[in-house]
Short mmCIF file of C-alpha atoms in Angstrom, two decimals:
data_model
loop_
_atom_site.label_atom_id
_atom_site.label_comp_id
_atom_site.label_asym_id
_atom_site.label_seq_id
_atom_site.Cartn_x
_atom_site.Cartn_y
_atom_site.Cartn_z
CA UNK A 916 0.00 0.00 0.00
CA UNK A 917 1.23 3.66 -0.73
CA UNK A 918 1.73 6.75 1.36
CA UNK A 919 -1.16 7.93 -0.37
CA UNK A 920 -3.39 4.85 0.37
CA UNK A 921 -2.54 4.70 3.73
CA UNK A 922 -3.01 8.48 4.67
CA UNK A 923 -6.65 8.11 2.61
CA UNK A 924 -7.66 4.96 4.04
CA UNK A 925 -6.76 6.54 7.47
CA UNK A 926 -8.90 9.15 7.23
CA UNK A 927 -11.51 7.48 5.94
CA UNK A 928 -11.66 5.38 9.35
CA UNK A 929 -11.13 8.66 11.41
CA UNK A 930 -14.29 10.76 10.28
CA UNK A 931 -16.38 12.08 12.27
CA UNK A 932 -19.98 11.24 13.43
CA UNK A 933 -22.07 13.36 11.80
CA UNK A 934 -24.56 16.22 13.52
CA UNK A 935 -27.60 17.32 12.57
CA UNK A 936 -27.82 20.89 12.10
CA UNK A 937 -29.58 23.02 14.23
CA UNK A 938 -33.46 24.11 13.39
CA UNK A 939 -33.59 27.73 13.05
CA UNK A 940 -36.23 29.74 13.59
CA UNK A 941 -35.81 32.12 10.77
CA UNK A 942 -38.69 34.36 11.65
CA UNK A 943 -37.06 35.22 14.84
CA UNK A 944 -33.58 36.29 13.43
CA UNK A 945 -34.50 39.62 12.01
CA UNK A 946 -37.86 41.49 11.86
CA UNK A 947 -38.42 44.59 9.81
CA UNK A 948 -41.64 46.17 11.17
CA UNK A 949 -41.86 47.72 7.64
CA UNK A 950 -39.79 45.40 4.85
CA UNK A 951 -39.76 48.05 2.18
CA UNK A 952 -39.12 51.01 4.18
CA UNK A 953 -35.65 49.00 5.20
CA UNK A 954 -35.17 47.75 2.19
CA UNK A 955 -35.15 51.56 0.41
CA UNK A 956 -33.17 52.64 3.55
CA UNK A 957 -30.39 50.44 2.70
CA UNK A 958 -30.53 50.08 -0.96
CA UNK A 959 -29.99 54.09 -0.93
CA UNK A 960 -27.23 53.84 1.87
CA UNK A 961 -25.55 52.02 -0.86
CA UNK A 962 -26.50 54.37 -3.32
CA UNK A 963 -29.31 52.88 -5.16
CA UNK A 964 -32.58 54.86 -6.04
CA UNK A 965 -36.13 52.93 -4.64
CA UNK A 966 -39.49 54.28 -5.93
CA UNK A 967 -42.74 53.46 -5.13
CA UNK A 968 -45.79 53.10 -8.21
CA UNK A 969 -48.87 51.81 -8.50
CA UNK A 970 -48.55 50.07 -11.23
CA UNK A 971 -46.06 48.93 -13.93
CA UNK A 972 -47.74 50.82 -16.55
CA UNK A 973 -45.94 54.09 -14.90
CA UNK A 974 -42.91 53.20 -16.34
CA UNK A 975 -44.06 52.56 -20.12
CA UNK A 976 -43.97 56.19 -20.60
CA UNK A 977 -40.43 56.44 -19.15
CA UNK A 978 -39.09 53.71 -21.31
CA UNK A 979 -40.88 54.96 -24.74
CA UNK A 980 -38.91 58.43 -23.89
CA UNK A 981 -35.87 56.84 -23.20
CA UNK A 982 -35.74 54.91 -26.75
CA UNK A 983 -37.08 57.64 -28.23
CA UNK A 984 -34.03 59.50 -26.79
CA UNK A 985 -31.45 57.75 -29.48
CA UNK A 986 -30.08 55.44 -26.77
CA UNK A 987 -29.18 52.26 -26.84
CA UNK A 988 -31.74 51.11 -24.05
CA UNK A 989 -33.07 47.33 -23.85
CA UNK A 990 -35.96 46.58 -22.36
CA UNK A 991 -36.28 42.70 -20.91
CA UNK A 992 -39.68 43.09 -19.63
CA UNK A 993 -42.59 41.79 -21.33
CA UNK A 994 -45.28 43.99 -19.13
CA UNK A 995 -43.45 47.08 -20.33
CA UNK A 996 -44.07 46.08 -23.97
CA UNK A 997 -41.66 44.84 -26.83
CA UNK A 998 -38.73 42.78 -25.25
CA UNK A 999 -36.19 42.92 -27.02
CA UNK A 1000 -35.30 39.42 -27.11
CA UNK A 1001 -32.56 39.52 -30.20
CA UNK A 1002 -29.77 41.14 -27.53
CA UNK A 1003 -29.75 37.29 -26.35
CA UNK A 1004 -26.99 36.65 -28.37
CA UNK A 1005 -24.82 40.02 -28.31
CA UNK A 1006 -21.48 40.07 -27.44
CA UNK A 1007 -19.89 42.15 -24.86
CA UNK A 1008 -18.63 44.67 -27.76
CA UNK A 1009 -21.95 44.95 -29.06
CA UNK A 1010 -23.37 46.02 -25.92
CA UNK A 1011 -20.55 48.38 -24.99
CA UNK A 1012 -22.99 51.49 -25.42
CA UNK A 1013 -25.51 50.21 -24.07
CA UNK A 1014 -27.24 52.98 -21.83
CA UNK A 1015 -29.71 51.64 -19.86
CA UNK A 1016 -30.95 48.27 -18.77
CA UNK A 1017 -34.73 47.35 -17.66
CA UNK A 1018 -34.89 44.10 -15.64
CA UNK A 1019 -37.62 42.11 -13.65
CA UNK A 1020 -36.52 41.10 -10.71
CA UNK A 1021 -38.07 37.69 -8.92
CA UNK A 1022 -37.08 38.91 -5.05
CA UNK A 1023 -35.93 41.97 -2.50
CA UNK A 1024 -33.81 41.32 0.17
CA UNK A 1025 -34.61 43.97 3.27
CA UNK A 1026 -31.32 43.20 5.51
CA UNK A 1027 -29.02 44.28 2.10
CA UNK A 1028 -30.83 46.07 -0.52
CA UNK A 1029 -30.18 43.19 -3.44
CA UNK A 1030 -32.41 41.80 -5.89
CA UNK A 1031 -31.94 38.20 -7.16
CA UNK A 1032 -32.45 38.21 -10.92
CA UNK A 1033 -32.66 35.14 -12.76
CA UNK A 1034 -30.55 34.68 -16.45
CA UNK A 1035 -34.22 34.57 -17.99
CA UNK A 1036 -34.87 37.81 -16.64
CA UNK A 1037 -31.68 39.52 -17.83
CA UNK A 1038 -32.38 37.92 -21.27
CA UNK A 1039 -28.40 38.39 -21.93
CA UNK A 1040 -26.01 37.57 -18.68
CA UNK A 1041 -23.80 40.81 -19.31
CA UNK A 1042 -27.11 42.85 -19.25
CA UNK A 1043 -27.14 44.31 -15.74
CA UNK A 1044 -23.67 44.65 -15.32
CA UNK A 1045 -22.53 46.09 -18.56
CA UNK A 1046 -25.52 48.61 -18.79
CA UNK A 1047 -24.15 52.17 -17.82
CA UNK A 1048 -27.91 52.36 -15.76
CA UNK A 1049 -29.52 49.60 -14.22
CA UNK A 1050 -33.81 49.62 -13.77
CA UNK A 1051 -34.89 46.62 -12.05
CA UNK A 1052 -38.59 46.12 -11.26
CA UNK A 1053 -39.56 44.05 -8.34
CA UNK A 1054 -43.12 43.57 -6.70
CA UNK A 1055 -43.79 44.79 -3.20
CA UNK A 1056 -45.29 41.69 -2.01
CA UNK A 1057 -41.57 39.83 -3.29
CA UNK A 1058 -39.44 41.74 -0.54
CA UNK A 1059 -38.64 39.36 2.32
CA UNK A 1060 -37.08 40.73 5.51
CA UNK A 1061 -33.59 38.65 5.47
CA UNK A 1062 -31.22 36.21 2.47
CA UNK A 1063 -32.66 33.09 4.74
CA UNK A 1064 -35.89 33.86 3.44
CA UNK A 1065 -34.67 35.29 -0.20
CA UNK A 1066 -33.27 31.41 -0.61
CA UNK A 1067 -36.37 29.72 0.36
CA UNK A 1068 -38.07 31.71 -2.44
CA UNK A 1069 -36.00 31.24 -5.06
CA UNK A 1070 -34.38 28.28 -6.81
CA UNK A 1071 -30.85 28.61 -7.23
CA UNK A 1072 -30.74 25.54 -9.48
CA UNK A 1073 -33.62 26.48 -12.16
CA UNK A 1074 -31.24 27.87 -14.20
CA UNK A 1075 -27.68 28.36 -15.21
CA UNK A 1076 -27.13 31.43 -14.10
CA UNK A 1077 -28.52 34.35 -11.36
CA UNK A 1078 -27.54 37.18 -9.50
CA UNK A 1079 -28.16 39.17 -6.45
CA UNK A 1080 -27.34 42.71 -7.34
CA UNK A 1081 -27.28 45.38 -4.61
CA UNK A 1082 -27.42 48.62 -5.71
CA UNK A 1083 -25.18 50.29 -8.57
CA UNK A 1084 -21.33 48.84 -9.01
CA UNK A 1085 -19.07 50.51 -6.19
CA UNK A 1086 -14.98 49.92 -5.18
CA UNK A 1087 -13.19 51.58 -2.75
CA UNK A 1088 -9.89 49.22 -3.69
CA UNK A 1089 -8.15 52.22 -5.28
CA UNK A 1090 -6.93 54.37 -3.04
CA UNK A 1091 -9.71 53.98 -0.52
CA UNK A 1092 -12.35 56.21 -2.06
CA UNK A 1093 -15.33 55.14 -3.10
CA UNK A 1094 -15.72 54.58 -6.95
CA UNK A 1095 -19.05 54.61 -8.61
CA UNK A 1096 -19.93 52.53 -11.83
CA UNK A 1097 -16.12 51.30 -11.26
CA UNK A 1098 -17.51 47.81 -12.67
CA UNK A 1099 -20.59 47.89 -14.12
CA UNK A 1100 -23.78 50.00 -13.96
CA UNK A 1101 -22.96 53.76 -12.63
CA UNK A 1102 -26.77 54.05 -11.02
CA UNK A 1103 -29.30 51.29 -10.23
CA UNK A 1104 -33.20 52.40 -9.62
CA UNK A 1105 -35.46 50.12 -8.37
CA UNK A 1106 -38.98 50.68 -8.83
CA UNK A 1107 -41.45 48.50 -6.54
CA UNK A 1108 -44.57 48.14 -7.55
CA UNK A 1109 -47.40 48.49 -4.86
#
């Protein structure tokens, strides 16, 4: 038998009994007497934008204006109207100009600001993070007070891909000031619809 054998077999032998993890009681970890006025609270600390509407149908006038502004502006979101499915397959250098982003998001996290967004959502991976601003629509009724609660809701193996994005991309690794848009989107607005 080799050295290798013997130190494997060894400590396969020495393992240890296994324990049960503990039951949590996740409700009692962190309550939010008001989920979405937390979740704007931080989401803005980290410089993210929340708004409140009514409805989706808001934002339809705000996205015809914004194509109709000569920007390169995607919309993912069938609700809003035409998706504009054919980005699907562009390349990082294709989207390079790409101004704005608008993204449904599946579920709000109160305890960090993020949004988990699914790859069918973002239609194209490099979507939210190439976009120079990032508008990601989430339902009021989808924000859950902490991430223990954020995983129950989603499935992290439905697709390929997913994200939880927090708020626009930040660094403070240079220098120690605070960069905005250093790696991806330079603002991130969240609408929530009521």
């Amino acid at each position: 038998m080799s050295a290798r054998e013997k130190i494997l077999n060894t400590i396969a032998i020495n393992q240890p009994e296994l324990t049960a993890l503990p039951l949590i009681d996740r409700n009692a970890l962190i309550r939010y007497e008001d989920v979405y006025a937390q979740f704007k609270t931080v989401l803005e600390s980290i410089g993210g934008k929340v708004e409140l509407v009514q409805d989706i149908t808001e934002l339809k006038e705000q996205l015809i204006a914004d194509k109709a502004s000569g920007n390169f502006v995607v919309n993912t979101i069938a609700a809003l109207g035409d998706v504009d499915d054919q980005v699907v397959s562009f390349t990082a250098s294709e989207l390079e100009k790409l101004e704005k982003a608008y993204i449904k998001g599946t579920v709000g996290v109160a305890e960090n600001g993020a949004v988990w967004i699914y790859e069918s959502q973002m239609v194209n991976r490099l979507l939210p993070f190439i976009c120079q601003h990032l508008i990601v629509v989430i339902d009021k009724k989808d924000i859950v007070p902490t991430m223990h609660q954020a995983y129950d809701s989603i499935d992290v193996a439905k697709e390929g891909f997913g994200a939880f994005i927090a708020g626009p991309s930040k660094t403070a690794d240079i220098e120690q000031s605070l960069v905005i848009g250093a790696h991806g989107a330079r603002s991130a607005t969240i609408y929530v619809i009521e």
